[in-house]
Backbone as a chain_set.jsonl record, in Angstrom:
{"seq": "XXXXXXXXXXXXXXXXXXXXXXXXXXXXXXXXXXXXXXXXXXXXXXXXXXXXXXXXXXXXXXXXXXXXXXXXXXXXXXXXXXXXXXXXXXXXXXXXXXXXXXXXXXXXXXXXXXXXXXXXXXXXXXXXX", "coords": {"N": [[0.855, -1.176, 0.0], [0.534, 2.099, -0.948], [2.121, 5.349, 0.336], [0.475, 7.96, 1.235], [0.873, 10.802, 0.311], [2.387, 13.717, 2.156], [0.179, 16.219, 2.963], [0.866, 19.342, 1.956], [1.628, 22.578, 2.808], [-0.114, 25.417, 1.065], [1.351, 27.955, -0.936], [0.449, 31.168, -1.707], [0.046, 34.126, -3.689], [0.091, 36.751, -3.201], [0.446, 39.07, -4.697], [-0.254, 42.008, -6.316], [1.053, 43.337, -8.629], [1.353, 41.215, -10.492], [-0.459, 39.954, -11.381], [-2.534, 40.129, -14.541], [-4.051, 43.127, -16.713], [-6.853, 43.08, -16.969], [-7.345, 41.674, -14.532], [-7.131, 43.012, -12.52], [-8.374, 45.679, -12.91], [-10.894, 43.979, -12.479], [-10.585, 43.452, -9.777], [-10.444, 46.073, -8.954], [-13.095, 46.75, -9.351], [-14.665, 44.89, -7.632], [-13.978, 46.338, -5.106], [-13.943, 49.073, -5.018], [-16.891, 49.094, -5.471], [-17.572, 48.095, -2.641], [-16.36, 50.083, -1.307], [-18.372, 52.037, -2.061], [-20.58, 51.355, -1.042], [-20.391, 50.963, 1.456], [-19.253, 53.375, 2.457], [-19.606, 55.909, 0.996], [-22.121, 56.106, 0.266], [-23.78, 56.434, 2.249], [-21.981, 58.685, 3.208], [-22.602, 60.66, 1.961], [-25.534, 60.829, 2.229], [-25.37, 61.597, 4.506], [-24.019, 64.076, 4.38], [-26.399, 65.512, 2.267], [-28.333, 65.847, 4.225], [-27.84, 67.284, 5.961], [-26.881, 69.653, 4.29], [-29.642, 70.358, 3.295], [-30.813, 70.763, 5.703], [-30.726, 73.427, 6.566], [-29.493, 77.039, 5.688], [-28.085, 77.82, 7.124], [-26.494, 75.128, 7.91], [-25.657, 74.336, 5.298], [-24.054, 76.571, 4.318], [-22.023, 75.492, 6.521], [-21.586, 73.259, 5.63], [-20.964, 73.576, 3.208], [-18.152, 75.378, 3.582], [-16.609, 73.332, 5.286], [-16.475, 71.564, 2.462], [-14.81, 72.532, 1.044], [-12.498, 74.256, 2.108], [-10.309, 72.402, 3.733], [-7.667, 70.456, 2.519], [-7.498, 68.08, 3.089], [-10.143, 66.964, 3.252], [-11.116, 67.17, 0.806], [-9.278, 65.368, -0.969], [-10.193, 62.955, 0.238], [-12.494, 63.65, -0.713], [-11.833, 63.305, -3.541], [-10.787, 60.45, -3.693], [-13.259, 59.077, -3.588], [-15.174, 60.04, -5.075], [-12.823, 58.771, -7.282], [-13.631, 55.901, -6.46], [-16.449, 55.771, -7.722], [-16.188, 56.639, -9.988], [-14.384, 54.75, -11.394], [-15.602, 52.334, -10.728], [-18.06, 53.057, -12.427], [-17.126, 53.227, -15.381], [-15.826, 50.622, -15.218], [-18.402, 49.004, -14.777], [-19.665, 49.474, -17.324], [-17.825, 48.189, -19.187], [-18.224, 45.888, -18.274], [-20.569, 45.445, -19.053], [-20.535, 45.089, -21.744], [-18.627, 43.181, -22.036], [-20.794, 41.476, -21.306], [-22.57, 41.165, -23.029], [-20.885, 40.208, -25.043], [-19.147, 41.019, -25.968], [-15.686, 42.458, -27.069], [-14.528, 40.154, -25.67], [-11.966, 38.888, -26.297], [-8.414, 37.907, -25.947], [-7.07, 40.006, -26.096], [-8.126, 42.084, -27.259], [-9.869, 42.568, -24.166], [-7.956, 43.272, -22.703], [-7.414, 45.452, -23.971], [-9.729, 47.101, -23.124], [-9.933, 46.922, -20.389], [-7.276, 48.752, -19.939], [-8.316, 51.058, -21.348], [-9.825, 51.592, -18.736], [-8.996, 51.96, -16.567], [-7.619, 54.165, -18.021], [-9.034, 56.101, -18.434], [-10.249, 56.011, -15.602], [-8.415, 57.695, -14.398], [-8.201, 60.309, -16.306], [-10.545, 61.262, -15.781], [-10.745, 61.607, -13.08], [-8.475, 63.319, -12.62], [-9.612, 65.65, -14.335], [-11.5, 65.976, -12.637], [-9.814, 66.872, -10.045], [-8.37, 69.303, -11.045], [-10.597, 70.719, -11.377], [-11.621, 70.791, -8.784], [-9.718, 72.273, -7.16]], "CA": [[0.0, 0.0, 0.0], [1.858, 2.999, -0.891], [2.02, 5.91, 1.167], [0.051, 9.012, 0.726], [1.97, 12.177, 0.526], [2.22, 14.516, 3.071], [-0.316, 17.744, 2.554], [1.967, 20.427, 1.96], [0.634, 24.311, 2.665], [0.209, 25.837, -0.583], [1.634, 29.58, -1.54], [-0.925, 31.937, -2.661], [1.035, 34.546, -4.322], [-1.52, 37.336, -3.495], [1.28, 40.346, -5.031], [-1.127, 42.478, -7.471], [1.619, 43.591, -9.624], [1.771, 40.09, -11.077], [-1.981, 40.083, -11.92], [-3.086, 40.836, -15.555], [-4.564, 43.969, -16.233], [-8.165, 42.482, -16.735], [-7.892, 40.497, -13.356], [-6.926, 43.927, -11.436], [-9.792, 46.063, -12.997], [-11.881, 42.891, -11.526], [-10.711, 43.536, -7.995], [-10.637, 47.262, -8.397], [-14.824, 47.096, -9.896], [-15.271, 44.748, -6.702], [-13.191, 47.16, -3.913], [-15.133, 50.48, -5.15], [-18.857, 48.712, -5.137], [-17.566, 47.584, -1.217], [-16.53, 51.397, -0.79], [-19.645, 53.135, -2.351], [-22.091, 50.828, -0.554], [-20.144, 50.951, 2.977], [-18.704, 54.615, 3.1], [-19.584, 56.866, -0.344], [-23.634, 56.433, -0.079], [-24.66, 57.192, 3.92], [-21.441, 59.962, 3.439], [-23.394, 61.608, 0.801], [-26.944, 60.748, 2.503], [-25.38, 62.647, 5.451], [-24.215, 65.399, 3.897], [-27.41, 65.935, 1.825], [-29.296, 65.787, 4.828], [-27.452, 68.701, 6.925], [-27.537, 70.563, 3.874], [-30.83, 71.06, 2.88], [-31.591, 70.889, 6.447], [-31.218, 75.193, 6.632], [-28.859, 77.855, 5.41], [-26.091, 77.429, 7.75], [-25.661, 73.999, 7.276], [-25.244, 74.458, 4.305], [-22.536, 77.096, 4.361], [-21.159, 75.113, 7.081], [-21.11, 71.445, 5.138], [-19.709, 73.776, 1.474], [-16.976, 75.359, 4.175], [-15.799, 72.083, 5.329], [-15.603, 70.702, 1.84], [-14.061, 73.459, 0.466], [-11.32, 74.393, 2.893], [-9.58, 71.497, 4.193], [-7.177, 69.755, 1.853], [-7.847, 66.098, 3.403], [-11.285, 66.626, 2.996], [-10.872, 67.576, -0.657], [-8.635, 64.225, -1.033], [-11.148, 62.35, 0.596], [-13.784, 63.399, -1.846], [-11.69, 63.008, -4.606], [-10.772, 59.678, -3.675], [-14.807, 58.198, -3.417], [-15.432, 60.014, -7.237], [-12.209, 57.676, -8.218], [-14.559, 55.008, -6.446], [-17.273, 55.896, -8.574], [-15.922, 56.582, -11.643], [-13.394, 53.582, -11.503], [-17.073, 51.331, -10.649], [-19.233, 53.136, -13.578], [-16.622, 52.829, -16.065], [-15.43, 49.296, -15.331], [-19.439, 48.56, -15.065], [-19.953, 49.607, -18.653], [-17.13, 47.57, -19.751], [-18.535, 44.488, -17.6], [-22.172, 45.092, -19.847], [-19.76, 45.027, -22.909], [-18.376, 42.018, -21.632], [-21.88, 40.335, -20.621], [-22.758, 41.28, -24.669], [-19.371, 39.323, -26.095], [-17.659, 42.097, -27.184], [-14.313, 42.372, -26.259], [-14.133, 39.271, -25.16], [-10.728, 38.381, -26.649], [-7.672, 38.294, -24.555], [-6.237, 41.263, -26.739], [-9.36, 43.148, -26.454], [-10.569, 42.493, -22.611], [-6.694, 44.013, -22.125], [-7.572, 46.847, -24.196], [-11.085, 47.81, -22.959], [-9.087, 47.02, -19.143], [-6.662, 49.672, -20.202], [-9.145, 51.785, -21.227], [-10.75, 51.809, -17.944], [-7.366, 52.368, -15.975], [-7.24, 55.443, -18.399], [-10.36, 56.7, -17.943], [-10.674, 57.172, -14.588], [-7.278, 58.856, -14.013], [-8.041, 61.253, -16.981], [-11.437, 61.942, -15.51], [-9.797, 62.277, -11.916], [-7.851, 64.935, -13.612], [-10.276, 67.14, -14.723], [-12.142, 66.677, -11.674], [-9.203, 66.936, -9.11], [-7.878, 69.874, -11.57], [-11.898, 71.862, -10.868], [-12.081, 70.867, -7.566], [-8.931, 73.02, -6.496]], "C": [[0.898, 1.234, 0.0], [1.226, 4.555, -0.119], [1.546, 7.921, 0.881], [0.874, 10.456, 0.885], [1.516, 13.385, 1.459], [1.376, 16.107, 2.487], [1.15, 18.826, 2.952], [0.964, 21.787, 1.941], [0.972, 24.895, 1.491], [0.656, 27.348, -0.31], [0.709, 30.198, -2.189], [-0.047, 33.227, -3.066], [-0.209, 35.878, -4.309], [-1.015, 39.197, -3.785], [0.206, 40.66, -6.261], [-0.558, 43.209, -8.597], [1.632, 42.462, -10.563], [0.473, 39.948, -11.822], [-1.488, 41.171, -13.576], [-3.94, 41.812, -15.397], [-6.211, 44.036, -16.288], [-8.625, 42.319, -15.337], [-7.951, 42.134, -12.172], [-7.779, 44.745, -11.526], [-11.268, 45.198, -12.396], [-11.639, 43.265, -9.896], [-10.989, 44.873, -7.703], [-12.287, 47.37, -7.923], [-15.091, 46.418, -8.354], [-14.761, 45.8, -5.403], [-14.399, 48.029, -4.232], [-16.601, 49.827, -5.044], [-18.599, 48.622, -3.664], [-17.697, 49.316, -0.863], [-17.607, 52.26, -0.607], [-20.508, 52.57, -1.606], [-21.913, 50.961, 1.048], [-19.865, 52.659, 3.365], [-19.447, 55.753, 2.005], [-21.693, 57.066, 0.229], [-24.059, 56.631, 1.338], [-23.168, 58.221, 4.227], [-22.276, 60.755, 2.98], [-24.927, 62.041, 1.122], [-26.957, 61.627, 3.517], [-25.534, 63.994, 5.34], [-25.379, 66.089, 2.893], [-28.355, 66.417, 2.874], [-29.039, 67.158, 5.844], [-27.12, 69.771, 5.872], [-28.635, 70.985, 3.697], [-31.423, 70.627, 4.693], [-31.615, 72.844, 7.103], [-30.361, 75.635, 5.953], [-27.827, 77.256, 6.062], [-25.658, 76.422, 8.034], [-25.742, 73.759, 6.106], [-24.213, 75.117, 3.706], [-21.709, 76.112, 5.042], [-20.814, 73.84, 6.373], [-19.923, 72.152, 3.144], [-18.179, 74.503, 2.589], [-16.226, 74.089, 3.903], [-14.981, 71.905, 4.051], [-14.942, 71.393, 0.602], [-12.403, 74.105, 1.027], [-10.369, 73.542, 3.449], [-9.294, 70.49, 2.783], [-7.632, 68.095, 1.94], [-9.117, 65.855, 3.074], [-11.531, 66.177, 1.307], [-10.254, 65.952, -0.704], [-9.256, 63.157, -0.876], [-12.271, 62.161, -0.444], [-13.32, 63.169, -3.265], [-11.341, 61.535, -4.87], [-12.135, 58.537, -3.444], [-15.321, 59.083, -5.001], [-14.55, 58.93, -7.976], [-12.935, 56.336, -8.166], [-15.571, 55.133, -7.236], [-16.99, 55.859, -9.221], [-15.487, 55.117, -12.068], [-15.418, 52.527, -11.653], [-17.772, 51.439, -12.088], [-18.544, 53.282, -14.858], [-16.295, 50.951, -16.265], [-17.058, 48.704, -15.783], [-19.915, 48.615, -16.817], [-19.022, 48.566, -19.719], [-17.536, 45.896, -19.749], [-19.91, 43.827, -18.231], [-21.64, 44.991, -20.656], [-19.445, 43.4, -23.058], [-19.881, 40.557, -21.787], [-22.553, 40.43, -22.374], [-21.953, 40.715, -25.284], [-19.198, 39.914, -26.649], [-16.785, 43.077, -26.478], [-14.047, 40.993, -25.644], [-12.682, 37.931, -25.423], [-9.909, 38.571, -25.702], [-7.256, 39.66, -24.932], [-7.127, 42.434, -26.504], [-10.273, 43.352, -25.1], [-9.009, 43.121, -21.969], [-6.866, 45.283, -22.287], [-8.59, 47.428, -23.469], [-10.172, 48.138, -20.933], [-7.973, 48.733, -18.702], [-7.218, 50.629, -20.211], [-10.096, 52.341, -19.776], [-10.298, 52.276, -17.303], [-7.992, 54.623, -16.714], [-8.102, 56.683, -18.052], [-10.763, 57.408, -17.091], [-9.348, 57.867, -14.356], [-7.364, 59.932, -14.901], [-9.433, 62.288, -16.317], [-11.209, 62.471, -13.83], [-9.303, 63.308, -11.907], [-8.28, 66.087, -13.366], [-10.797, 67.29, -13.455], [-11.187, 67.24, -10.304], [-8.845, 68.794, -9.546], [-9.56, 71.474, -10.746], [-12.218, 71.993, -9.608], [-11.116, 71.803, -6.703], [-8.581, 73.963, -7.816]], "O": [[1.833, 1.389, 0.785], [0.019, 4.79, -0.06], [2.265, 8.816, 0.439], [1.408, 10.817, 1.933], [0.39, 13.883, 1.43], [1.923, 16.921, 1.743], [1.994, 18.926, 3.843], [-0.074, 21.98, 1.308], [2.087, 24.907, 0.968], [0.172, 27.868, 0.695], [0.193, 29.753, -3.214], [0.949, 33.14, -2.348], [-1.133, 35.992, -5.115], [-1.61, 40.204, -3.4], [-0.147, 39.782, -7.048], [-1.285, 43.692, -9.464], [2.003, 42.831, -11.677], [0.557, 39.819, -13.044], [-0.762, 42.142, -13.79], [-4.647, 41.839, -14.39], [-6.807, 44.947, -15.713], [-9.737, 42.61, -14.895], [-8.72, 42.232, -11.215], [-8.335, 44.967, -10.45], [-12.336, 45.678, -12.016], [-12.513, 43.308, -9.031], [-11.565, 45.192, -6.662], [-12.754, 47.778, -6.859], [-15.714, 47.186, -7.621], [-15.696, 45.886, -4.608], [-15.552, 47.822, -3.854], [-17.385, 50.412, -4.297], [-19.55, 49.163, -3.099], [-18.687, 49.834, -0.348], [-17.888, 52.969, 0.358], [-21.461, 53.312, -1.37], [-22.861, 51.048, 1.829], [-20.238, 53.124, 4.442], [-19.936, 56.655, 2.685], [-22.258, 58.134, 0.463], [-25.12, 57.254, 1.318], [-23.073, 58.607, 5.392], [-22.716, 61.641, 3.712], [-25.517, 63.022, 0.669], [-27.918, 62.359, 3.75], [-26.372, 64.802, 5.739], [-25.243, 67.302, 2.733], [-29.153, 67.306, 2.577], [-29.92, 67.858, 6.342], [-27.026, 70.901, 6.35], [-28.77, 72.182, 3.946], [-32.561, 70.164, 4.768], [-32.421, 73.306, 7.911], [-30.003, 74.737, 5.191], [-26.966, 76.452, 5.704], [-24.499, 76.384, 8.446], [-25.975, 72.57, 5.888], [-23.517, 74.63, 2.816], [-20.704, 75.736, 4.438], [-19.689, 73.377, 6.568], [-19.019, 71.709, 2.435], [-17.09, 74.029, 2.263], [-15.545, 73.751, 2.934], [-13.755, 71.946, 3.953], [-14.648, 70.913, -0.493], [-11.421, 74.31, 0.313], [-9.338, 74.166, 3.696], [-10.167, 69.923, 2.126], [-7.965, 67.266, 1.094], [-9.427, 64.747, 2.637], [-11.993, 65.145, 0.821], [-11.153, 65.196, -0.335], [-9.062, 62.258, -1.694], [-12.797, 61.143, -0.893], [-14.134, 62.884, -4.143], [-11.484, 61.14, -6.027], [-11.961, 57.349, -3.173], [-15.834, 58.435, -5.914], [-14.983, 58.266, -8.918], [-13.045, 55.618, -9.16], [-15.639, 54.003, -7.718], [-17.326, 54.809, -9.769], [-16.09, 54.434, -12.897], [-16.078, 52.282, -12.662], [-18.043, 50.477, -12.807], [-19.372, 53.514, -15.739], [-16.525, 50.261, -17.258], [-17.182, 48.077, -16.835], [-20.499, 47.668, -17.343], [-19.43, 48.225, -20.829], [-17.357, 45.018, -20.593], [-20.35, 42.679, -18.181], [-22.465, 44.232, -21.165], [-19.873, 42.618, -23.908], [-19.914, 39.383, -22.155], [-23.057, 39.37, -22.745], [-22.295, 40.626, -26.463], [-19.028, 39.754, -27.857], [-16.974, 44.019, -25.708], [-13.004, 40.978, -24.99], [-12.482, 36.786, -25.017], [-10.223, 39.202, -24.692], [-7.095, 40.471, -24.019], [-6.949, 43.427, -25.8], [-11.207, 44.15, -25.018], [-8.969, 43.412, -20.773], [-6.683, 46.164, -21.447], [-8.253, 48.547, -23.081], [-9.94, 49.237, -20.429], [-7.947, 49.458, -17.708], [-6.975, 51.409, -19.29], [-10.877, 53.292, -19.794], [-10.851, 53.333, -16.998], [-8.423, 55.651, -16.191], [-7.878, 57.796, -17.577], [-11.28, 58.525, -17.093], [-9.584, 59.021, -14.0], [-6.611, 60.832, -14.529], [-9.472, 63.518, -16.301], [-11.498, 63.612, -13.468], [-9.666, 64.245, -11.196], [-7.9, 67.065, -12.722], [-10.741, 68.402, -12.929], [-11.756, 68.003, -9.523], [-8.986, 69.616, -8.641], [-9.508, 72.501, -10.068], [-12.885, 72.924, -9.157], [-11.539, 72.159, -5.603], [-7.802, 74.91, -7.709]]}, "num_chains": 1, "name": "protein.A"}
C-alpha cells in the first residue's frame, strides 16, 4: 500500500503587480462597489441631509468641503470610487454582450478603464482646487 503524501501548505502569491490587467480592474470594480455601498452612499446621505436641512448647514457642510485639503482628497478619492465602478461597469455590460471578449481586447477595454478614470480624476481633481 503505498504511502500518501504529506499535505503540503500551498503559496498563494496574493502580489497584485503580477496580476493581468483584466484580473486587477476585476478587484478594483469589486473594492469600489464595497466602498460606495459601505462609506460613499450614507457619506453623501449625510451630507445631503445637513444641507438642505437650513442655510447654515449648508454654508457650514460647502466650508468644510471646500477648505480642508484632506477633505478635498477624501472626496476626490470616493469620485475615483465611482468613476473607476461606472466605467469598469460599462465595460462588464460590454463584456456580458461578447464584445471584447478576446484576450487582446478584454486588455484593451481594461486599459481603457485604468485610463479613464485617471483622466477623468484629472479634470475633476484639476476643478475641484
Amino acid at each position: 500500500m503505498p504511502a500518501t503524501p504529506k499535505a503540503r501548505p500551498k503559496y498563494y502569491d496574493l502580489n497584485l503587480l503580477n496580476l493581468p490587467l483584466p484580473a486587477l480592474v476585476s478587484i478594483f470594480h469589486r473594492i469600489t462597489g464595497v466602498v460606495m455601498f459601505l462609506f460613499l452612499i450614507p457619506a453623501t446621505l449625510y451630507l445631503l441631509q445637513g444641507s438642505l436641512k437650513s442655510e447654515s448647514g449648508f454654508n457650514f457642510w460647502k466650508n468644510v468641503l471646500t477648505t480642508f485639503p484632506l477633505v478635498k482628497l477624501i472626496m476626490l478619492a470616493f469620485v475615483w470610487a465611482f468613476v473607476h465602478h461606472f466605467y469598469a461597469g460599462l465595460r462588464y455590460l460590454l463584456l456580458d454582450l461578447h464584445v471584447g471578449t478576446s484576450k487582446a481586447a478584454a486588455r484593451t477595454s481594461s486599459i481603457t478603464v485604468l485610463i479613464l478614470g485617471v483622466v477623468t480624476i484629472a479634470i475633476i481633481g484639476v476643478r475641484l482646487w
